[in-house]
CSV table of C-alpha atoms in Angstrom, one decimal:
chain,number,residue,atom,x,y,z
C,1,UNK,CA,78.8,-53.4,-48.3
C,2,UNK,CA,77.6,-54.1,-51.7
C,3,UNK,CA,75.4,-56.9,-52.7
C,4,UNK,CA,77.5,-60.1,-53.5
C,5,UNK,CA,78.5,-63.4,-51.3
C,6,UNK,CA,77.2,-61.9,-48.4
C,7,UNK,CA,73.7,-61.6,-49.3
C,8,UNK,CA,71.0,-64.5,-49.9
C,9,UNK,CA,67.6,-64.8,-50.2
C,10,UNK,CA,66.4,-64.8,-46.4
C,11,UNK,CA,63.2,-67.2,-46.0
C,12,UNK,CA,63.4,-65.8,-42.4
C,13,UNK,CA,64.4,-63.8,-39.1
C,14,UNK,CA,65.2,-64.6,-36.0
C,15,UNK,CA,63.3,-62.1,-33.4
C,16,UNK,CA,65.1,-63.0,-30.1
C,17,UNK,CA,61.7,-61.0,-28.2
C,18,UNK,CA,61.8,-59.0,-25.0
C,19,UNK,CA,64.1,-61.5,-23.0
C,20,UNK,CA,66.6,-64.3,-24.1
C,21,UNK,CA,66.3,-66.0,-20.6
C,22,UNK,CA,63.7,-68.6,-20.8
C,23,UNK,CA,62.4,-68.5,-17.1
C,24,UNK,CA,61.1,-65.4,-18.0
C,25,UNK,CA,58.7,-66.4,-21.2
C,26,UNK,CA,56.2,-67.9,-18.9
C,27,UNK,CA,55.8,-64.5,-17.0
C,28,UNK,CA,56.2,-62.1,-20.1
C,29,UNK,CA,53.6,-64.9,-21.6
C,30,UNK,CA,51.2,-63.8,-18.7
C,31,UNK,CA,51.8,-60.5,-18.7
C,32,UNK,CA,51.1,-59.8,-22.2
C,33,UNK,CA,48.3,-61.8,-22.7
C,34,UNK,CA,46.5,-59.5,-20.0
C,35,UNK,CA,47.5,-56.4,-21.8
C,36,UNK,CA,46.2,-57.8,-24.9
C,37,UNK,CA,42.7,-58.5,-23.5
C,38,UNK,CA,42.4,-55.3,-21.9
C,39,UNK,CA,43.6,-53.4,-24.7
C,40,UNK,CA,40.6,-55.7,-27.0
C,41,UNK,CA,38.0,-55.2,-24.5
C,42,UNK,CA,38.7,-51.8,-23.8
C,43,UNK,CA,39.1,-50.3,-27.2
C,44,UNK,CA,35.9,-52.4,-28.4
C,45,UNK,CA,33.9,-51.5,-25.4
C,46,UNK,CA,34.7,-47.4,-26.6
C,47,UNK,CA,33.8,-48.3,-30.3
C,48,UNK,CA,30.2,-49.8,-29.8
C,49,UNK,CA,29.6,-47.3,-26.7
C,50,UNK,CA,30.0,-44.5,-29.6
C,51,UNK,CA,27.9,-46.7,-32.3
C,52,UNK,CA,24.9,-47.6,-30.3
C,53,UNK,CA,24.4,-43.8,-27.9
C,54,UNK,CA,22.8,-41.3,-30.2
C,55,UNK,CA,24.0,-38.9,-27.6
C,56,UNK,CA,27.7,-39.8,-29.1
C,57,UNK,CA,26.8,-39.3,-32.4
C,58,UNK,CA,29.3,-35.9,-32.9
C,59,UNK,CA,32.9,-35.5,-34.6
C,60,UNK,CA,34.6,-35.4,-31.6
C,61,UNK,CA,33.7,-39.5,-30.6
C,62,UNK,CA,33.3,-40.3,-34.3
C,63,UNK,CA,37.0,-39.7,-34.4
C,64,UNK,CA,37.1,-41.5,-30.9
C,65,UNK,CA,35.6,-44.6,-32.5
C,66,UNK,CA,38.2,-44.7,-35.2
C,67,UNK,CA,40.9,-44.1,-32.8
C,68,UNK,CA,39.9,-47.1,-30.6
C,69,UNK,CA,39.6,-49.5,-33.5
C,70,UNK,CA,43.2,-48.1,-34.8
C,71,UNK,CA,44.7,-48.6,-31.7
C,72,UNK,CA,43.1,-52.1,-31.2
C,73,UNK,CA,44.7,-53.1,-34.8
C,74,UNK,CA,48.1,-51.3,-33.8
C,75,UNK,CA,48.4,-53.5,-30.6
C,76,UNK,CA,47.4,-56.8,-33.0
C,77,UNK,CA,49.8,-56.2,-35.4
C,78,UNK,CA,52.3,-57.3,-32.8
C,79,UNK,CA,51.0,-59.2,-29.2
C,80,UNK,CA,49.3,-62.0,-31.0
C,81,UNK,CA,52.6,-63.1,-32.9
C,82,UNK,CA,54.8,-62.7,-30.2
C,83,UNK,CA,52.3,-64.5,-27.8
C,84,UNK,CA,52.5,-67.3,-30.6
C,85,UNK,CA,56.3,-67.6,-30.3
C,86,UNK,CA,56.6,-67.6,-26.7
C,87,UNK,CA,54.1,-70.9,-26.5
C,88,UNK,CA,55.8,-72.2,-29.3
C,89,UNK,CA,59.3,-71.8,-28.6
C,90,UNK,CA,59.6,-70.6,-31.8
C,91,UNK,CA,61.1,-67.2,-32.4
C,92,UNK,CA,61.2,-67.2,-36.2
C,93,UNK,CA,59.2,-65.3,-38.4
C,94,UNK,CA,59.1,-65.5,-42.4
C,95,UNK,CA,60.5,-62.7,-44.7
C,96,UNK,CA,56.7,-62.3,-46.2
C,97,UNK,CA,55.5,-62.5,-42.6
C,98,UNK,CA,57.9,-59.9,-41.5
C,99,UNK,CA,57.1,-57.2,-44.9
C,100,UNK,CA,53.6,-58.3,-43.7
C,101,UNK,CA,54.2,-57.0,-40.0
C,102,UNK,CA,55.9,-53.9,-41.0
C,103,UNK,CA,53.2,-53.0,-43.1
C,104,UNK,CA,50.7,-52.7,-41.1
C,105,UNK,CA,52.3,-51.5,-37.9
C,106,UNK,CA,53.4,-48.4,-40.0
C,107,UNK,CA,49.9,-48.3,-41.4
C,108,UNK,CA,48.4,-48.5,-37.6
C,109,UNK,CA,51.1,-46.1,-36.5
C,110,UNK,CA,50.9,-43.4,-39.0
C,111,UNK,CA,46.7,-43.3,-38.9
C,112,UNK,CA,47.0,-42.8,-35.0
C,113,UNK,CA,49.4,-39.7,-35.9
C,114,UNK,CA,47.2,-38.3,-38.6
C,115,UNK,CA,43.5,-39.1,-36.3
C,116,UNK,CA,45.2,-37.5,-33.0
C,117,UNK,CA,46.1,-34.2,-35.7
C,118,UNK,CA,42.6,-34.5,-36.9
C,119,UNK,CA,41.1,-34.7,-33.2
C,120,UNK,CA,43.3,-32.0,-32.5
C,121,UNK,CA,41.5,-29.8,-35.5
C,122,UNK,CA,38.4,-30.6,-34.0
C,123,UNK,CA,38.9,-29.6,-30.5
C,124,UNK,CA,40.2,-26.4,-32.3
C,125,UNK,CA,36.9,-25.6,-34.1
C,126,UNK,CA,34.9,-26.6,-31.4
C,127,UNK,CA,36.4,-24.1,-28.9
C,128,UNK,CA,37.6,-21.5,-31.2
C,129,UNK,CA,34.9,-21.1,-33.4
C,130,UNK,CA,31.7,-22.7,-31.7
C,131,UNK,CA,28.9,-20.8,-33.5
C,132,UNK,CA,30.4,-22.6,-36.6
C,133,UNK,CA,31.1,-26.0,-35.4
C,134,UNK,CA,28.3,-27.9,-36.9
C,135,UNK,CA,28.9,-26.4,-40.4
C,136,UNK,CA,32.3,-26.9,-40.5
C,137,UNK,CA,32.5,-30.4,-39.1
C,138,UNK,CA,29.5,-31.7,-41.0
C,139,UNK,CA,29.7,-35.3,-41.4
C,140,UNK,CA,30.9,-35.2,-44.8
C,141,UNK,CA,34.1,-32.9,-43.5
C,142,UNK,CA,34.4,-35.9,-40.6
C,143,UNK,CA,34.4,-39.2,-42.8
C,144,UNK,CA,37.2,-36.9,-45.5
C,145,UNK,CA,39.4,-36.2,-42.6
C,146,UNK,CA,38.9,-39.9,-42.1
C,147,UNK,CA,39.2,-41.0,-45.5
C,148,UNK,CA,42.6,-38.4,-45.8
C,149,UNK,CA,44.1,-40.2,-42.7
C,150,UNK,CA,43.9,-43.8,-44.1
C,151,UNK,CA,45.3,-42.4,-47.9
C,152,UNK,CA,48.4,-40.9,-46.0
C,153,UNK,CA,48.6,-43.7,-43.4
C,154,UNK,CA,48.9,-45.8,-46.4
C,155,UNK,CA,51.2,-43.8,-48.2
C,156,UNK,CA,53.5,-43.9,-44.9
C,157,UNK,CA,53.5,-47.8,-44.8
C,158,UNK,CA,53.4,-48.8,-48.4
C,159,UNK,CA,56.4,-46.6,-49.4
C,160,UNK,CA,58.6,-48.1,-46.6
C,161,UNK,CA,57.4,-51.9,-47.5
C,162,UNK,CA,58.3,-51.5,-51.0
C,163,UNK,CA,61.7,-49.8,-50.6
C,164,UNK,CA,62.3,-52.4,-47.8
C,165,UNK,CA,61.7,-55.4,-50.1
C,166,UNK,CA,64.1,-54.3,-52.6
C,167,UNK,CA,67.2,-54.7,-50.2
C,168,UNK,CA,69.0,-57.7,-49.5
C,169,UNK,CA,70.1,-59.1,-46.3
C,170,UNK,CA,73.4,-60.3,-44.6
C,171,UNK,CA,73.5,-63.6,-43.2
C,172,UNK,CA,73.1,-62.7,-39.5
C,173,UNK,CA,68.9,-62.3,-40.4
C,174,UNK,CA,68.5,-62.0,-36.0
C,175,UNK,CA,66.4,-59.1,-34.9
C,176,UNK,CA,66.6,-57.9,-31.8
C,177,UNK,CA,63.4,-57.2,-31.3
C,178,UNK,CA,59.6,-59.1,-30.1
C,179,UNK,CA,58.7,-57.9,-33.7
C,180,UNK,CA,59.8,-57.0,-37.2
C,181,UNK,CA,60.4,-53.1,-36.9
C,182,UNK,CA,61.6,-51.0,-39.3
C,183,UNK,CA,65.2,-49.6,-38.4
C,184,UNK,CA,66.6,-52.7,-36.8
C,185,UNK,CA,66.2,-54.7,-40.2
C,186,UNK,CA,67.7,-51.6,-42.0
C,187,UNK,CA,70.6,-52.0,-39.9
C,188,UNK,CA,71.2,-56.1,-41.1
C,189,UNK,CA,70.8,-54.7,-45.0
C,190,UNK,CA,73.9,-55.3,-46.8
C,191,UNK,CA,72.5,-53.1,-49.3
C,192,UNK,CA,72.6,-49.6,-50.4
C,193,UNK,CA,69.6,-47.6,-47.9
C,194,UNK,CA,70.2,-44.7,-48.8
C,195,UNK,CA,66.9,-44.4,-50.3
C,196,UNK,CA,64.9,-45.9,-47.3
C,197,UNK,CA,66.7,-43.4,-45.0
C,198,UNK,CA,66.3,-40.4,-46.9
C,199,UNK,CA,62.4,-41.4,-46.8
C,200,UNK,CA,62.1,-42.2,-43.3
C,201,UNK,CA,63.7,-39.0,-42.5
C,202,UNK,CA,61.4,-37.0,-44.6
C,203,UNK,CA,58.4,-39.1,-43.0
C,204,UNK,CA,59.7,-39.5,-39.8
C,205,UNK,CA,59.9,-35.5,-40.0
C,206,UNK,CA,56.3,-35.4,-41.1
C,207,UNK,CA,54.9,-37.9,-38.8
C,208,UNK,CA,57.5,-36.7,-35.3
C,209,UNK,CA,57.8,-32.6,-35.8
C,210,UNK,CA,55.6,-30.8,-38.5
C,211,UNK,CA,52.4,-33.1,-37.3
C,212,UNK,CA,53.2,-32.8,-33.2
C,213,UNK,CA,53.8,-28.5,-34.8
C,214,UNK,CA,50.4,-28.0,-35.8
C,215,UNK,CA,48.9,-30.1,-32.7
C,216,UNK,CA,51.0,-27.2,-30.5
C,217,UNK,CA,49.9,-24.4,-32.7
C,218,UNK,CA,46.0,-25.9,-32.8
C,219,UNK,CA,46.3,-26.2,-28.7
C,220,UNK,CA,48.1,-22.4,-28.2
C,221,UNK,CA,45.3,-20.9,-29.8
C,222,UNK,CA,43.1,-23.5,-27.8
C,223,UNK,CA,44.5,-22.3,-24.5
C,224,UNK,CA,44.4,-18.4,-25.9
C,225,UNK,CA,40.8,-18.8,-26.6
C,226,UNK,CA,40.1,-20.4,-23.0
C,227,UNK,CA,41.5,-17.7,-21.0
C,228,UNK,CA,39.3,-15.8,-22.6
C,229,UNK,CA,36.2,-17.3,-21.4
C,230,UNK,CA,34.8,-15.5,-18.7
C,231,UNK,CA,33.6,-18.1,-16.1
C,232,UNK,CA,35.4,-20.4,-14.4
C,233,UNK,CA,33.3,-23.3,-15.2
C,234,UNK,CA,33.5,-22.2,-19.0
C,235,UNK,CA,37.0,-22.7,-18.7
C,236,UNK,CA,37.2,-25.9,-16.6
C,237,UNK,CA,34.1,-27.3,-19.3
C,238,UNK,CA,36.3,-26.5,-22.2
C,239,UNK,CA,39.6,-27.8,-20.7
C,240,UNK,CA,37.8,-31.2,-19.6
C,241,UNK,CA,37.1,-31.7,-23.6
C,242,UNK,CA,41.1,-31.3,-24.7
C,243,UNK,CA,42.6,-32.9,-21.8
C,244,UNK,CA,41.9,-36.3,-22.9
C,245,UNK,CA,43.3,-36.3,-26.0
C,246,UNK,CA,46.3,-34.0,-24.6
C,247,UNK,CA,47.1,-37.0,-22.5
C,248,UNK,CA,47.0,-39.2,-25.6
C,249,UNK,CA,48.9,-37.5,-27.3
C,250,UNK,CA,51.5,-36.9,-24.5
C,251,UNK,CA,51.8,-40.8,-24.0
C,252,UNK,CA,52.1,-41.3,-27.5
C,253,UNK,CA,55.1,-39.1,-29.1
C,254,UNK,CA,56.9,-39.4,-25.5
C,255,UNK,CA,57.3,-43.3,-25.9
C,256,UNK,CA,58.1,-42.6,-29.6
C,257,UNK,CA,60.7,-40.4,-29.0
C,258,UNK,CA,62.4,-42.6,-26.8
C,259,UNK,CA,62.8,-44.7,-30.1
C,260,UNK,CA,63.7,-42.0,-33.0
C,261,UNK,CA,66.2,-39.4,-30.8
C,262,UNK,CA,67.5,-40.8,-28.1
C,263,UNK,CA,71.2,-41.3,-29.0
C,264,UNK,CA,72.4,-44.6,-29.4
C,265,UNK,CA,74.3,-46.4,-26.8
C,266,UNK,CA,75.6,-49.7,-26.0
C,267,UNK,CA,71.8,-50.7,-24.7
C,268,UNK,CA,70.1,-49.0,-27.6
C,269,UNK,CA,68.9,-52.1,-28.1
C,270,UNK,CA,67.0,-52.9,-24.5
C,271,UNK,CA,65.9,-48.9,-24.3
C,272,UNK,CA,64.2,-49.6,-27.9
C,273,UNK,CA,62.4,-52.7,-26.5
C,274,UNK,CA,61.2,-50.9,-23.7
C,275,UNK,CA,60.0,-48.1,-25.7
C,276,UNK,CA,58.3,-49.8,-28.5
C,277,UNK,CA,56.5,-52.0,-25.8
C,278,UNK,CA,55.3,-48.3,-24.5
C,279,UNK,CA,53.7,-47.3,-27.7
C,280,UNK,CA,53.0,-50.6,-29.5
C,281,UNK,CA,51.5,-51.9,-26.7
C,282,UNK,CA,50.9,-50.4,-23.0
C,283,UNK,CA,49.3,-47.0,-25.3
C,284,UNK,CA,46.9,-48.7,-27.0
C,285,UNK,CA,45.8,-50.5,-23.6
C,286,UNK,CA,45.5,-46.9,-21.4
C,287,UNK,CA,44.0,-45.2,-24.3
C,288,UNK,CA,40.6,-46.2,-23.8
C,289,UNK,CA,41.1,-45.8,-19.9
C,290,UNK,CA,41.8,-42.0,-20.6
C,291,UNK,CA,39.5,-41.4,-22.9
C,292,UNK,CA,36.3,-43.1,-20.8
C,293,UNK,CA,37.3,-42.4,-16.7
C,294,UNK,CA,37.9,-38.5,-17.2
C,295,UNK,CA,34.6,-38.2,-19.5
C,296,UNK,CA,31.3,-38.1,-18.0
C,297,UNK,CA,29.1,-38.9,-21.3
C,298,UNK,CA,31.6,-41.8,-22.3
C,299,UNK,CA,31.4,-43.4,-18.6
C,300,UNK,CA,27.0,-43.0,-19.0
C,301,UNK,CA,27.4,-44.2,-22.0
C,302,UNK,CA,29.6,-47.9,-21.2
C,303,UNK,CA,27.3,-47.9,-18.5
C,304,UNK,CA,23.9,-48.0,-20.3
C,305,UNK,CA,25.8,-50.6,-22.7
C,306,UNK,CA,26.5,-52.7,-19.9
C,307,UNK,CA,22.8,-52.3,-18.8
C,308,UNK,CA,21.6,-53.3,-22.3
C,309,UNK,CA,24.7,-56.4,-22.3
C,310,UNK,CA,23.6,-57.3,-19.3
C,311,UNK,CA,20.0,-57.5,-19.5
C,312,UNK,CA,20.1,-59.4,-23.3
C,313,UNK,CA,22.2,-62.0,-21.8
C,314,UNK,CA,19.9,-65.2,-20.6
């Protein structure tokens, strides 16, 4: 449908949430506002754990640190607002609000895919070629790989926010989503999107298969280099540094591709909910619970920061 008397300039969008049935807001209220907290104090509690131990002071929980803090942002991008709606009875957020959400929940969600590629790389020089680790991951390789992740991050979310903004909208402006995502508002465009779906194919391609490509690839020669280790507690020690971020990485793209290829049906709708709740929210919660109960110098290290919490407070 072309641009015309069905378009107008929308001041705002309806997000009808996670449930329409309001007996349920004061539960989903709860609920999420746990999840919130956790995910705040948890990924917080990794971040300064790595800052203030010296004996966390290598690439592997440099990347760890930036991880937490992107997940931490990922999961505020969306909770907050929502929690805001469902005490306000309001469900509406503005068109500038909405650009504003997109952005940065594509920004958050394209530097977790690019840092878990990078942590990936890391675990890969680290196993595969140990006598060389420190050389090649000096710290000026680990704040580029950085620095590269946010550049492309960006990239990722700026391109779709300005392609977005030059659509127009039908008068239905409801989302059925708890926030403004990025294929359900293409779907109210009465506009032409070709152009946004030709670049979310070729970044959805980048971000979903070539990036998730090169993690298998970095983890096959991982495993090849493993089996050739030849004690058993050589193999279990190396295996104990990958398996963290394998299960990372395992709750990540599984959530997401519940969203990008499972085939539409009449509940597409529910099933994305459920899905984008998985990775926008419950991941970025667990994350710092995988990352800390399975790794013996993170767990020393959040407890000695508890010791020194403890003992400043009067």
């Amino acid at each position: 449908m072309k641009p015309g008397n069905h378009t107008f300039s929308v001041s705002e969008f309806l997000l009808l949430g996670l449930s329409e049935h309001q007996e349920q807001q004061p539960l989903l209220f709860g609920i999420f506002l746990s999840m919130y907290l956790i995910t705040v104090v948890g990924n917080i509690a990794i971040s300064l754990a790595i800052v203030s131990d010296p004996h966390l002071h290598t690439p592997m929980y440099f990347f760890l640190a930036h991880f937490s803090l992107t997940d931490l942002g990922l999961s505020s991008t969306t909770v907050p607002r929502m929690l805001v709606n469902i005490q306000a009875h309001r469900h509406t957020i503005t068109y500038a609000g909405c650009l504003c959400q997109i952005y940065f929940f594509l920004w958050f969600i394209g530097l977790d895919v690019f840092l878990l590629a990078v942590m990936a790389y890391d675990r890969l020089v680290a196993i595969c070629h140990p006598l060389h680790y420190t050389l090649v991951m000096s710290p000026r390789c680990c704040v580029l790989l950085v620095v590269m992740s946010l550049i492309l991050a960006q990239a990722y979310s700026l391109t779709h926010t300005l392609l977005l903004a030059q659509i127009s909208f039908c008068t239905d402006s409801i989302i059925p989503h708890f926030f403004c995502e990025l294929l359900p508002l293409l779907k109210l465009s009465c506009s032409d999107t070709y152009a946004n779906r030709c670049v979310l194919t070729y970044w959805g391609g980048a971000l979903t298969i070539l990036i998730p490509l090169l993690i298998v690839i970095s983890y096959a020669r991982i495993v090849a280099a493993i089996v050739h280790i030849p004690s058993a507690s050589g193999k279990w020690k190396a295996f104990s540094t990958c398996s963290s971020h394998l299960s990372a990485i395992c709750l990540f793209y599984v959530s997401a591709i519940g969203v990008y290829f499972i085939p539409s049906s009449a509940d597409s709708a529910s099933k994305d909910r459920v899905a984008a709740v998985m990775y926008a929210v419950v991941t970025p919660m667990l994350n710092p619970f995988i990352y800390s109960l399975r790794n013996r110098d993170m767990k020393s290290a959040l407890k000695r920061l508890l010791s020194r919490t403890a003992l400043q407070s009067p």
